[in-house]
Amino acid sequence: MQGADEDYYLSVSYLLRVANKAPDLFKSSESQVKRQILKLLLQNCQVNDVTLCPTYRSPFHVFVKGASRQKWLPGLYALRTLRFEFARAKP
């Protein structure tokens, strides 16, 4: 089971490194590759005047939309405030 966990973390690590380089990889790619990437990411695009309005495929829409900080670390702000107030209250 430990080998499977290690493979999982290596895969995630590789995926994150590639994702961080995605803008540069896209810019340096040929038109055919760019078209394939856009086809993978985008479901439907509309053009309003000169603005491109994309609709992203699942699960990519989650990354574009983002998540609120509250969902990531729900009690972090309260914990930080509590620590500060506790330190301030000490004589």
mmCIF file of C-alpha atoms in Angstrom, residues 5-90:
data_model
loop_
_atom_site.group_PDB
_atom_site.id
_atom_site.type_symbol
_atom_site.label_atom_id
_atom_site.label_comp_id
_atom_site.label_asym_id
_atom_site.label_seq_id
_atom_site.Cartn_x
_atom_site.Cartn_y
_atom_site.Cartn_z
ATOM 1 C CA ASP A 5 0.724 6.203 -1.914
ATOM 2 C CA GLU A 6 4.200 7.137 -3.101
ATOM 3 C CA ASP A 7 3.158 6.788 -6.761
ATOM 4 C CA TYR A 8 0.134 8.978 -6.081
ATOM 5 C CA TYR A 9 2.236 11.747 -4.529
ATOM 6 C CA LEU A 10 4.782 11.567 -7.345
ATOM 7 C CA SER A 11 1.984 11.861 -9.912
ATOM 8 C CA VAL A 12 0.450 14.837 -8.116
ATOM 9 C CA SER A 13 3.851 16.478 -7.791
ATOM 10 C CA TYR A 14 4.508 16.033 -11.522
ATOM 11 C CA LEU A 15 1.053 17.340 -12.414
ATOM 12 C CA LEU A 16 1.559 20.474 -10.298
ATOM 13 C CA ARG A 17 4.952 21.167 -11.880
ATOM 14 C CA VAL A 18 3.478 20.864 -15.369
ATOM 15 C CA ALA A 19 0.511 23.056 -14.375
ATOM 16 C CA ASN A 20 2.893 25.759 -13.135
ATOM 17 C CA LYS A 21 4.637 25.747 -16.520
ATOM 18 C CA ALA A 22 1.378 25.641 -18.516
ATOM 19 C CA PRO A 23 1.410 29.296 -19.680
ATOM 20 C CA ASP A 24 4.960 29.023 -21.023
ATOM 21 C CA LEU A 25 4.289 25.626 -22.591
ATOM 22 C CA PHE A 26 1.168 26.974 -24.289
ATOM 23 C CA LYS A 27 2.933 30.073 -25.638
ATOM 24 C CA SER A 28 5.778 28.026 -27.101
ATOM 25 C CA SER A 29 3.525 25.351 -28.663
ATOM 26 C CA GLU A 30 2.556 24.978 -32.304
ATOM 27 C CA SER A 31 -0.947 25.974 -33.410
ATOM 28 C CA GLN A 32 -2.071 22.337 -33.645
ATOM 29 C CA VAL A 33 -1.069 21.645 -30.021
ATOM 30 C CA LYS A 34 -2.710 24.864 -28.820
ATOM 31 C CA ARG A 35 -5.922 23.833 -30.575
ATOM 32 C CA GLN A 36 -5.857 20.431 -28.824
ATOM 33 C CA ILE A 37 -5.278 22.043 -25.420
ATOM 34 C CA LEU A 38 -8.123 24.509 -25.929
ATOM 35 C CA LYS A 39 -10.416 21.707 -27.105
ATOM 36 C CA LEU A 40 -9.628 19.797 -23.902
ATOM 37 C CA LEU A 41 -10.218 22.793 -21.614
ATOM 38 C CA LEU A 42 -13.077 24.631 -23.278
ATOM 39 C CA GLN A 43 -16.617 23.451 -23.867
ATOM 40 C CA ASN A 44 -18.010 26.441 -25.698
ATOM 41 C CA CYS A 45 -16.701 29.891 -26.548
ATOM 42 C CA GLN A 46 -18.657 32.970 -27.472
ATOM 43 C CA VAL A 47 -17.337 36.261 -28.773
ATOM 44 C CA ASN A 48 -18.993 39.442 -27.516
ATOM 45 C CA ASP A 49 -17.641 42.301 -29.625
ATOM 46 C CA VAL A 50 -13.907 41.692 -29.141
ATOM 47 C CA THR A 51 -14.069 39.747 -25.864
ATOM 48 C CA LEU A 52 -13.775 35.959 -25.812
ATOM 49 C CA CYS A 53 -16.159 34.438 -23.231
ATOM 50 C CA PRO A 54 -15.177 30.805 -22.613
ATOM 51 C CA THR A 55 -17.152 28.063 -20.891
ATOM 52 C CA TYR A 56 -14.761 25.601 -19.282
ATOM 53 C CA ARG A 57 -15.200 21.838 -19.207
ATOM 54 C CA SER A 58 -15.442 19.977 -15.935
ATOM 55 C CA PRO A 59 -13.261 19.773 -13.788
ATOM 56 C CA PHE A 60 -11.353 22.803 -15.133
ATOM 57 C CA HIS A 61 -14.194 25.183 -14.286
ATOM 58 C CA VAL A 62 -13.403 24.635 -10.590
ATOM 59 C CA PHE A 63 -9.883 25.995 -11.039
ATOM 60 C CA VAL A 64 -11.062 28.983 -13.044
ATOM 61 C CA LYS A 65 -13.817 29.821 -10.585
ATOM 62 C CA GLY A 66 -11.562 29.231 -7.592
ATOM 63 C CA ALA A 67 -12.632 28.448 -4.081
ATOM 64 C CA SER A 68 -13.131 30.753 -1.172
ATOM 65 C CA ARG A 69 -10.585 30.784 1.606
ATOM 66 C CA GLN A 70 -13.294 29.708 4.015
ATOM 67 C CA LYS A 71 -13.624 26.368 2.247
ATOM 68 C CA TRP A 72 -9.884 25.722 2.325
ATOM 69 C CA LEU A 73 -9.218 26.558 5.970
ATOM 70 C CA PRO A 74 -12.538 27.217 7.688
ATOM 71 C CA GLY A 75 -11.245 28.065 11.165
ATOM 72 C CA LEU A 76 -7.872 29.605 10.402
ATOM 73 C CA TYR A 77 -8.852 33.258 10.905
ATOM 74 C CA ALA A 78 -10.609 32.482 14.200
ATOM 75 C CA LEU A 79 -7.583 30.510 15.381
ATOM 76 C CA ARG A 80 -5.172 33.334 14.502
ATOM 77 C CA THR A 81 -7.361 35.892 16.250
ATOM 78 C CA LEU A 82 -7.680 33.690 19.319
ATOM 79 C CA ARG A 83 -3.900 33.291 19.576
ATOM 80 C CA PHE A 84 -3.396 37.049 19.237
ATOM 81 C CA GLU A 85 -6.023 37.845 21.879
ATOM 82 C CA PHE A 86 -4.576 35.209 24.215
ATOM 83 C CA ALA A 87 -1.056 36.632 23.848
ATOM 84 C CA ARG A 88 -2.339 40.152 24.423
ATOM 85 C CA ALA A 89 -4.263 39.108 27.556
ATOM 86 C CA LYS A 90 -1.184 37.681 29.314
#
